[in-house]
XYZ file of C-alpha atoms in Angstrom:
674
model
C 3.698 79.947 44.084
C 4.648 82.653 46.352
C 7.354 82.488 49.678
C 4.862 82.783 51.945
C 2.728 80.133 50.294
C 5.202 78.213 50.078
C 6.287 77.938 53.652
C 2.867 77.614 54.749
C 2.162 74.936 52.636
C 5.518 73.294 53.878
C 4.569 73.995 57.207
C 1.677 72.338 57.508
C 3.393 69.004 55.606
C 5.789 68.663 58.172
C 3.767 69.336 61.720
C 0.354 68.778 59.989
C 1.372 65.952 57.882
C 4.209 64.639 60.538
C 1.170 64.580 63.195
C -1.421 62.600 60.823
C 1.742 60.033 60.300
C 2.150 60.043 63.932
C -1.656 59.419 64.421
C -1.856 56.485 61.686
C 1.883 54.769 63.058
C -0.116 54.891 66.793
C -3.130 53.127 65.848
C -0.904 50.353 63.667
C 1.449 50.071 66.336
C -1.181 49.711 68.888
C -2.860 47.146 66.983
C 0.248 45.259 66.625
C 0.143 41.940 68.921
C 0.458 38.081 70.152
C -4.290 39.009 69.572
C -5.322 41.099 66.948
C -7.844 44.113 68.759
C -10.729 45.932 66.118
C -10.076 49.050 65.573
C -12.839 50.290 67.078
C -12.260 48.466 70.099
C -8.790 50.303 70.031
C -10.340 54.132 70.014
C -13.208 53.034 72.464
C -10.229 51.776 74.940
C -8.694 54.902 74.758
C -11.432 57.135 74.633
C -14.086 55.267 76.634
C -12.438 52.636 79.044
C -14.148 50.560 80.278
C -13.242 47.413 82.518
C -12.798 44.457 79.604
C -9.380 42.435 79.351
C -9.479 44.057 75.415
C -9.545 47.828 76.834
C -6.869 46.784 79.744
C -4.629 45.166 76.986
C -4.449 48.544 74.895
C -4.381 50.974 77.981
C -2.170 49.144 80.090
C 0.587 46.972 77.923
C 0.044 47.960 74.091
C -0.545 52.513 74.926
C 2.491 52.786 77.287
C 4.951 51.496 75.063
C 3.666 53.543 72.091
C 3.700 56.486 74.090
C 7.519 55.556 75.279
C 8.358 55.795 71.392
C 7.172 58.723 70.428
C 8.810 60.694 73.579
C 11.775 58.718 73.573
C 12.410 58.839 69.840
C 11.238 62.981 70.284
C 14.234 62.951 72.781
C 16.882 61.286 71.207
C 15.789 63.645 67.808
C 16.130 67.434 69.737
C 19.324 65.896 71.289
C 21.005 65.307 67.949
C 19.810 68.572 66.955
C 21.870 69.899 69.801
C 24.535 68.153 69.673
C 25.399 68.876 65.731
C 24.549 72.286 66.347
C 27.375 72.851 69.550
C 29.719 70.570 67.731
C 29.021 71.786 64.265
C 29.013 68.546 63.192
C 26.410 67.485 60.870
C 26.949 64.183 61.737
C 26.441 64.297 65.645
C 24.033 62.376 67.465
C 24.201 60.409 70.693
C 24.590 57.003 68.942
C 28.021 58.481 66.465
C 29.580 60.021 69.145
C 29.467 57.362 71.595
C 27.687 58.538 74.142
C 25.237 55.549 74.046
C 27.940 53.065 74.884
C 29.025 55.471 77.748
C 25.392 55.395 79.457
C 25.052 51.522 78.183
C 28.561 50.677 80.178
C 27.987 53.226 83.397
C 24.733 51.448 83.628
C 26.127 47.790 83.324
C 28.666 48.541 86.025
C 26.634 50.162 88.273
C 24.449 47.551 88.079
C 26.749 44.842 88.787
C 28.855 46.548 91.539
C 27.166 49.184 93.025
C 23.119 47.991 92.466
C 21.924 50.110 95.188
C 22.694 53.572 93.090
C 20.558 52.048 90.177
C 17.784 54.849 91.797
C 15.317 56.510 88.823
C 16.195 53.826 86.804
C 19.487 54.621 86.904
C 19.306 58.091 85.214
C 22.231 59.621 86.886
C 24.363 57.049 86.323
C 23.522 57.165 82.837
C 24.206 60.844 82.757
C 27.065 60.948 84.171
C 28.524 58.340 81.734
C 27.137 60.315 78.831
C 28.854 63.305 79.918
C 31.923 62.220 80.842
C 32.120 60.311 77.051
C 31.223 63.001 75.512
C 33.588 65.041 77.465
C 36.781 61.805 76.162
C 34.859 61.979 72.517
C 35.315 65.798 72.062
C 39.110 66.489 73.454
C 39.879 63.472 71.887
C 38.668 64.566 68.744
C 40.372 68.118 68.525
C 37.657 70.541 70.777
C 36.415 73.223 68.726
C 39.586 72.377 65.501
C 38.151 68.459 65.035
C 36.634 67.843 61.546
C 33.258 66.649 61.624
C 34.816 63.161 60.177
C 36.927 62.982 62.797
C 34.849 63.727 66.182
C 32.212 60.844 64.545
C 35.485 58.584 63.688
C 36.781 59.382 67.427
C 33.201 58.530 68.541
C 32.746 55.643 66.905
C 36.238 53.895 67.734
C 35.141 55.006 71.473
C 32.380 52.672 71.262
C 33.873 49.866 69.998
C 35.784 50.258 73.279
C 33.134 50.252 75.634
C 31.527 46.865 73.815
C 34.179 45.435 74.613
C 33.954 46.075 78.168
C 30.435 45.941 78.500
C 30.809 42.807 76.754
C 33.225 41.024 79.041
C 30.762 42.215 82.232
C 27.986 40.684 80.662
C 29.879 37.354 79.981
C 31.212 37.183 83.301
C 28.324 38.513 84.944
C 25.759 36.470 83.001
C 22.749 36.594 86.118
C 23.886 40.295 87.501
C 22.917 41.292 84.277
C 20.211 39.223 82.339
C 17.624 40.977 80.651
C 20.067 43.683 79.440
C 20.978 42.456 76.290
C 17.768 42.776 74.752
C 17.503 46.563 76.947
C 21.688 47.139 75.339
C 20.191 46.797 71.771
C 17.480 49.187 72.189
C 13.466 47.692 73.016
C 10.643 49.711 73.899
C 8.897 46.966 76.347
C 6.751 48.206 78.408
C 4.674 46.574 81.280
C 2.723 49.655 82.793
C 2.879 53.300 82.959
C 6.047 53.725 85.087
C 8.818 54.167 82.240
C 6.544 57.288 80.836
C 5.773 58.712 83.976
C 9.110 58.486 85.167
C 11.112 59.834 81.629
C 8.205 62.615 80.736
C 8.816 65.094 83.268
C 12.588 65.049 82.760
C 11.753 65.310 78.744
C 9.565 68.402 79.008
C 12.248 69.986 81.242
C 15.471 69.018 78.425
C 12.559 70.012 75.247
C 11.828 73.459 77.080
C 15.771 74.035 78.045
C 16.503 73.330 74.473
C 13.308 75.924 73.173
C 14.442 78.468 75.395
C 17.826 78.507 73.979
C 17.028 77.790 70.620
C 17.712 81.257 69.244
C 20.922 81.494 71.310
C 21.710 78.193 69.061
C 20.739 80.270 65.775
C 24.014 82.797 66.993
C 25.897 80.012 68.026
C 25.945 78.816 63.842
C 27.208 81.804 62.726
C 31.044 81.018 64.670
C 31.708 80.979 68.123
C 33.471 84.446 67.298
C 30.457 86.188 65.849
C 28.436 84.696 68.832
C 30.699 86.624 70.957
C 30.511 90.090 69.162
C 26.454 89.859 70.011
C 26.964 89.749 73.345
C 26.270 85.422 73.167
C 28.349 83.855 76.468
C 29.253 80.982 74.563
C 30.902 79.055 77.457
C 27.518 78.937 79.167
C 24.918 78.021 76.268
C 27.244 75.248 75.342
C 27.306 73.779 78.632
C 23.355 74.503 79.094
C 22.351 73.068 75.652
C 25.025 69.945 75.848
C 23.963 69.171 79.770
C 20.312 69.152 78.072
C 20.745 67.111 75.380
C 23.045 64.377 76.924
C 19.962 64.405 80.069
C 17.832 63.579 77.009
C 19.517 61.024 75.668
C 20.416 59.137 79.697
C 16.994 59.211 80.293
C 15.726 57.556 77.031
C 18.874 54.944 77.270
C 17.779 54.301 81.274
C 13.442 53.076 79.954
C 14.462 51.692 76.310
C 18.222 51.284 76.121
C 20.764 52.393 73.369
C 18.698 53.302 70.401
C 20.837 54.825 67.844
C 20.780 56.706 64.400
C 17.207 58.546 65.657
C 19.238 61.739 66.066
C 20.997 61.911 63.323
C 17.611 60.716 61.064
C 15.446 62.793 62.245
C 16.737 66.240 62.611
C 18.201 65.820 58.896
C 15.008 65.050 57.836
C 13.756 68.533 58.921
C 16.705 69.910 57.336
C 15.780 68.639 54.371
C 12.648 70.253 54.078
C 14.646 73.300 54.379
C 14.455 74.249 58.476
C 17.349 76.260 60.071
C 15.770 78.529 62.820
C 16.324 76.035 66.084
C 12.834 76.561 67.190
C 10.801 74.882 64.496
C 14.077 72.976 63.832
C 13.149 71.034 67.493
C 10.176 70.959 67.113
C 9.762 69.729 64.123
C 13.202 66.897 65.124
C 10.689 65.653 68.127
C 7.557 64.758 66.026
C 9.614 62.777 63.425
C 11.785 61.564 66.198
C 8.988 59.731 67.255
C 7.612 58.806 63.775
C 10.865 57.118 63.136
C 11.411 55.423 66.350
C 7.322 54.504 66.628
C 8.321 53.262 63.066
C 11.617 51.509 64.113
C 8.748 49.250 66.363
C 5.838 48.877 63.635
C 8.657 46.949 61.563
C 10.737 44.770 63.748
C 7.090 43.408 64.575
C 6.425 43.285 61.203
C 9.304 40.855 60.357
C 9.465 39.030 63.131
C 5.346 38.049 63.653
C 6.377 36.171 65.966
C 6.762 38.462 68.419
C 9.943 37.453 69.327
C 10.936 41.287 70.185
C 13.393 41.929 67.910
C 15.424 44.843 69.369
C 14.628 48.199 68.208
C 17.748 49.537 68.344
C 19.076 47.029 64.960
C 15.782 48.726 62.918
C 17.139 51.777 63.761
C 20.674 51.277 62.887
C 20.017 49.176 59.389
C 18.027 52.602 58.659
C 20.758 54.612 60.116
C 23.874 53.543 58.952
C 22.933 53.374 55.203
C 21.595 57.711 56.390
C 25.032 57.939 57.992
C 26.994 57.060 55.041
C 25.055 59.190 52.547
C 26.083 62.069 54.444
C 29.232 61.361 54.935
C 29.505 60.885 51.067
C 27.947 63.683 51.089
C 30.701 65.936 53.102
C 33.304 63.880 51.630
C 35.640 67.263 50.588
C 35.483 67.605 54.431
C 37.769 64.973 54.596
C 41.800 64.214 53.999
C 42.899 65.132 50.976
C 46.100 63.359 49.965
C 45.988 61.019 47.181
C 49.353 60.231 48.031
C 51.005 57.194 50.259
C 49.556 57.830 54.119
C 51.722 55.518 56.307
C 51.280 55.582 59.574
C 54.133 53.960 61.969
C 57.293 53.997 59.539
C 60.666 52.424 60.732
C 62.036 54.284 63.411
C 64.693 51.375 62.880
C 64.899 48.833 59.734
C 66.230 45.488 61.732
C 67.976 42.772 59.301
C 65.303 40.408 57.819
C 67.658 37.511 58.602
C 67.795 38.523 62.366
C 64.323 39.202 62.758
C 62.823 36.402 61.525
C 64.236 33.461 63.552
C 63.453 36.333 66.609
C 60.090 36.406 65.422
C 59.713 32.571 64.730
C 61.222 31.508 68.289
C 59.291 33.972 70.687
C 56.359 32.908 68.413
C 57.413 28.893 69.579
C 57.631 30.056 72.855
C 54.403 31.472 73.254
C 53.020 28.597 72.311
C 54.631 26.515 74.221
C 53.730 28.393 77.245
C 50.017 28.460 75.939
C 50.149 24.293 75.943
C 51.344 24.737 79.123
C 49.084 26.974 81.282
C 45.576 26.157 82.563
C 43.201 26.310 85.288
C 45.980 24.425 87.218
C 48.964 27.546 86.256
C 51.951 27.167 84.375
C 52.904 23.096 84.427
C 55.835 22.472 81.664
C 56.180 19.203 83.070
C 53.367 18.455 82.115
C 53.077 18.885 78.835
C 56.544 17.523 78.312
C 55.424 14.579 79.353
C 52.387 14.547 77.195
C 54.166 14.743 73.851
C 56.794 12.355 74.599
C 54.271 9.593 75.623
C 54.721 9.584 79.815
C 51.366 11.645 80.915
C 48.067 9.641 81.438
C 45.386 9.804 78.536
C 42.925 12.662 79.880
C 46.702 15.152 80.245
C 47.753 14.038 76.872
C 44.183 14.423 75.136
C 43.806 17.981 77.508
C 47.524 19.080 75.469
C 47.304 17.874 72.385
C 43.493 17.394 71.331
C 42.228 20.534 73.313
C 45.089 23.183 73.512
C 47.165 22.590 70.664
C 44.959 23.191 68.017
C 43.433 26.037 69.566
C 46.776 27.254 69.906
C 47.310 26.646 66.049
C 43.879 28.440 65.304
C 44.701 31.270 66.643
C 48.439 31.629 65.247
C 46.914 31.045 61.695
C 43.931 33.394 62.327
C 45.868 35.919 63.263
C 48.291 35.462 60.247
C 45.390 35.331 57.848
C 44.330 38.842 59.677
C 47.105 40.575 59.757
C 47.817 39.846 56.049
C 44.473 41.314 55.107
C 45.202 44.481 57.322
C 48.251 44.821 55.456
C 46.803 44.645 52.477
C 43.894 46.802 52.748
C 46.242 49.376 53.574
C 48.511 49.048 50.698
C 45.926 49.156 48.520
C 43.924 51.710 49.448
C 46.754 54.117 50.599
C 44.981 54.019 53.942
C 46.851 53.444 57.363
C 43.534 53.013 59.315
C 41.710 50.577 57.497
C 41.687 46.743 59.072
C 38.789 44.120 58.067
C 36.931 45.323 60.934
C 36.973 49.097 60.112
C 35.888 48.910 56.911
C 33.293 46.311 57.395
C 34.376 43.179 55.765
C 34.737 41.468 59.583
C 30.738 42.640 59.939
C 29.885 41.383 56.406
C 31.514 37.802 57.001
C 29.906 37.394 60.617
C 26.258 38.607 58.943
C 27.005 35.592 55.995
C 28.780 33.239 58.463
C 25.287 33.351 60.528
C 22.997 33.067 57.961
C 24.446 30.025 56.857
C 24.225 28.567 59.976
C 20.933 29.648 61.383
C 18.914 30.586 58.401
C 19.757 27.755 55.906
C 20.398 25.477 58.081
C 23.396 23.687 56.015
C 25.977 21.869 57.298
C 28.996 23.372 58.474
C 30.987 22.756 55.570
C 29.696 25.747 53.785
C 30.433 28.334 56.936
C 33.259 29.604 55.756
C 30.936 30.001 51.982
C 28.595 31.704 53.314
C 31.464 33.870 55.073
C 33.303 34.478 52.146
C 29.685 35.343 50.388
C 29.040 38.159 52.812
C 32.480 39.800 53.247
C 32.126 40.254 49.021
C 28.943 42.137 49.683
C 30.336 44.289 51.932
C 33.480 44.471 50.027
C 31.988 45.649 46.861
C 29.788 48.137 48.644
C 32.671 49.812 50.449
C 34.938 49.640 47.465
C 32.425 51.608 44.810
C 31.597 53.901 47.655
C 35.392 54.423 48.754
C 36.111 54.943 45.131
C 33.449 58.056 44.770
C 35.383 59.155 48.386
C 38.868 58.960 46.216
C 39.732 56.484 49.318
C 39.962 59.190 51.527
C 41.558 57.587 54.006
C 38.959 58.914 57.405
C 35.932 58.930 55.192
C 36.803 55.441 54.087
C 37.147 54.316 57.398
C 33.907 56.056 58.269
C 32.146 54.313 55.498
C 33.732 51.051 57.012
C 31.869 51.793 60.424
C 29.009 52.889 59.067
C 28.867 49.294 57.145
C 29.878 47.588 59.714
C 26.655 49.288 62.033
C 24.336 47.500 59.481
C 26.164 44.382 59.500
C 25.729 44.525 63.330
C 22.421 44.917 63.086
C 21.656 42.208 61.106
C 23.710 40.029 63.313
C 21.556 41.786 66.266
C 18.154 40.497 64.636
C 19.604 37.079 63.539
C 20.550 36.532 67.210
C 17.575 36.900 68.793
C 15.673 35.182 65.915
C 17.751 32.111 66.515
C 17.462 31.950 70.341
C 20.869 32.036 71.078
C 22.261 32.338 74.539
C 23.378 35.629 75.743
C 26.685 34.715 76.541
C 27.195 32.461 73.508
C 25.907 35.260 71.393
C 28.378 37.839 73.003
C 31.405 35.553 72.493
C 30.788 34.537 69.090
C 30.122 38.350 68.454
C 33.259 39.831 69.902
C 35.185 36.582 68.219
C 36.738 34.141 70.049
C 39.012 31.279 69.923
C 36.928 29.013 73.019
C 37.069 25.372 71.596
C 38.061 25.762 68.482
C 40.386 22.750 67.467
C 41.555 20.586 64.068
C 38.203 20.900 62.335
C 38.711 24.370 62.148
C 42.062 24.511 61.897
C 41.627 22.386 58.560
C 38.375 23.400 56.719
C 39.065 27.588 57.232
C 42.537 28.114 57.844
C 45.459 25.775 56.359
C 44.031 26.039 53.075
C 43.916 30.062 52.077
C 47.272 30.530 53.782
C 48.557 27.699 51.374
C 46.444 29.236 48.404
C 46.974 32.994 48.739
C 49.405 33.900 51.227
C 52.428 32.385 47.787
C 50.027 34.384 45.575
C 50.171 37.641 47.515
C 54.436 36.821 47.594
C 54.198 37.041 44.015
C 52.052 39.879 43.868
C 53.406 42.170 46.591
C 55.429 44.317 44.740
C 52.512 46.018 43.136
C 51.335 47.801 46.626
C 54.730 49.156 46.541
C 53.923 50.638 43.059
C 50.264 51.938 43.831
C 52.296 53.946 47.395
C 53.383 56.117 44.949
C 50.105 57.239 43.870
C 47.443 56.215 40.855
C 49.325 58.611 38.711
C 52.475 57.741 38.920
C 51.451 53.393 39.264
C 49.658 53.964 35.692
C 52.603 55.620 34.486
C 54.853 52.663 34.841
C 52.406 50.379 33.285
C 50.433 49.305 36.426
C 46.482 48.816 35.541
C 45.666 50.232 38.973
C 42.328 49.457 39.117
C 42.150 45.804 38.364
C 45.354 45.623 40.969
C 43.392 46.925 43.364
C 40.447 44.927 43.107
C 42.289 41.805 42.561
C 44.304 42.746 46.104
C 41.601 43.899 48.094
C 39.649 40.763 47.115
C 41.965 38.272 48.254
C 42.581 40.616 51.472
C 38.350 39.816 51.876
C 38.649 35.764 51.536
C 41.350 35.968 54.418
C 39.321 38.164 56.535
C 36.424 36.071 55.633
C 38.094 32.518 56.497
C 39.586 33.714 59.846
C 35.746 35.082 60.731
C 34.319 31.121 59.578
C 36.983 29.999 62.171
C 36.910 32.278 65.304
C 34.292 34.669 64.672
C 34.575 38.477 64.646
C 37.495 39.514 66.065
C 39.417 43.470 64.862
C 41.965 45.253 64.920
C 44.855 42.386 65.102
C 45.038 43.609 60.685
C 45.456 47.028 62.141
C 48.389 46.636 64.900
C 50.086 44.128 63.193
C 50.644 45.589 59.755
C 52.493 48.997 62.328
C 54.269 47.086 64.685
C 55.954 45.562 61.099
C 56.852 48.924 59.790
C 58.269 50.204 62.838
C 60.854 47.335 62.521
C 61.779 46.757 59.000
C 59.840 49.678 56.893
C 57.686 50.230 54.224
C 58.919 47.340 52.042
C 55.956 45.444 51.257
C 58.352 42.429 50.525
C 59.931 42.476 53.639
C 56.482 43.785 55.663
C 54.447 40.120 54.240
C 56.664 37.888 56.205
C 56.603 40.056 59.718
C 53.134 41.031 59.867
C 52.213 37.551 59.675
C 54.099 36.399 62.676
C 53.683 39.429 64.489
C 49.424 39.189 63.631
C 50.011 35.399 64.373
C 52.107 36.113 67.679
C 49.429 38.764 68.832
C 46.313 36.344 68.570
C 48.283 33.547 70.482
C 49.168 35.799 73.208
C 45.586 37.458 73.531
C 44.247 33.681 73.518
C 46.494 32.617 76.759
C 45.589 35.257 78.337
C 41.603 35.034 77.738
C 42.200 31.855 79.454
C 44.446 32.758 82.217
C 43.601 35.991 82.837
C 40.441 35.021 84.905
C 40.786 31.126 84.894
C 38.496 29.463 84.854
C 36.263 31.892 83.530
C 37.314 32.802 79.422
C 37.694 36.647 78.488
C 36.868 36.094 74.532
C 40.395 36.561 72.720
C 38.684 39.650 70.912
C 37.902 41.610 73.192
C 41.441 41.506 74.701
C 42.337 42.495 71.096
C 39.932 45.189 70.800
C 40.796 46.729 74.681
C 44.177 46.847 72.165
C 43.382 48.370 69.134
C 40.961 50.760 69.800
C 43.321 52.973 72.162
C 45.883 52.447 69.547
C 43.931 52.999 66.662
C 42.446 56.878 68.252
C 46.252 56.584 69.611
C 47.242 56.474 65.112
C 44.441 59.154 64.107
C 45.332 61.801 66.705
C 48.768 61.242 65.627
C 47.344 61.722 61.887
C 45.799 64.987 62.640
C 49.216 66.080 64.353
């Protein structure tokens, strides 16, 4: 077969086959609904409309939704093409670089505090949020010197940060943000042609600009120096095309919400077919982006035939996160090649354990007492004293002893087990970025816990079993992928983030199907110590501490041996694979118990071990008790502030930890890069 015929067949398959598939998906999509409409009626309503209910249903409700899916998917795909070229990063898209989270956060803030600025569906607000987020991620990851993995890692952590801030606003301003939860997960629901008529001109303009600059983007792939030598104004090309990409993203977010991974999947489908020139790449990506998003919306309504409106963004994440993982595995050689111990937060001073442990215990005791004495009426130590010594009335005794005390202890034990889990993961994987939330374990535990609660409808006693099962499945997948990636730190973190995105998509689907209220869902997903009591402490937290911590104390020396590298550890007689699996399994079970008790709280397992290393060095026998105490203290402080900062309202403890942990993660990543 000669090359001309082969290229012709590829073009026919890509564009002709893509168009045929788009038409087929459109007809399937239009025919989905509570009332089935025959295919002939659908065709007649489009080409020969009449004044009938069925025709109006197709033309006014179903057809606008399908068209919106096509143009939104196409816009996101073209945006992905531009971002991948300009950043020289095949992992780039509006979702992986945090642009979606920035636009969503900007729209939520404007909706609450400056609703008069929400003109034109909030497109300018979304655009400003998106462009500022892109610049922030681009600069933070090193600009033109950033590696692909590092840039996407920065984008994902910025997404965590903005998600935490957005969740706070949605919880406290539930009335003002009513309806934004489903929109914030991505939905193609259209009640008329308004969304299409508003977004179509902007999308056409953005695509035309990208087509005009397609030859310049081809030159840009040769490198900035070569492009400049060929007479290219590289800065102008980047500014114009990035503006077009963010504008395409912003207009889709303003209409259908942040729908992730379309801009990652569609361009790579066209690249896998063999296209590299940007003119066919942009056109093909637009066509197949529409196919991807329309197919996702069809699948959403197949999965839930009750048409309870699963967020289409969750479906694209289910498809896109494995795609991201696959791309990362292909690129693993661009990650860190260091196979030895990689520990951030090395000690600046080694303190005596005899002095440090009493100080930490005293700090925790003081924090617990302050927590017990703090509430809606301010700081009341005398009332707390009276409650414990029987001189207070029954109400205050119940409030402090039966509500505040067990809640504070739940926070203490949850923080401790999460911190130990993070310490073990960092030691086993020789990865300072490891944390149960960052590598996807917490997300898996959340999936398992929710499935137990809302799908199987079993007794609450089985919730930790479900959490452990979910965490174990995600743990096995991450460990298997991590082994193939040679446990490279940044690559492993990115694999975990892909697994987290997959788990979060499953959680979103279950939240919608279980019909949980928005505030309750956001609170649980963010992790909270609200209304936790003696039952959570006894059922989920006491026995893991009594069972696993002594076991870890006995085997903790193996982490010191592992830190020397696999070859050295094997030379010293250590069965590296078995030890790594066993220790990581214990860390996974600890994280699962915490999720069963307080939901998905992240970053405690990242921060506490690093703070411990600053105090006592890198010897794991010393790190274990210090990390436990620091982790417990962190979550007790977070619990205290969650109750008192905006009393009588509460901020979920997990959000407060994320607001600290995400910036720390970014700082840690930047420190490792330098």
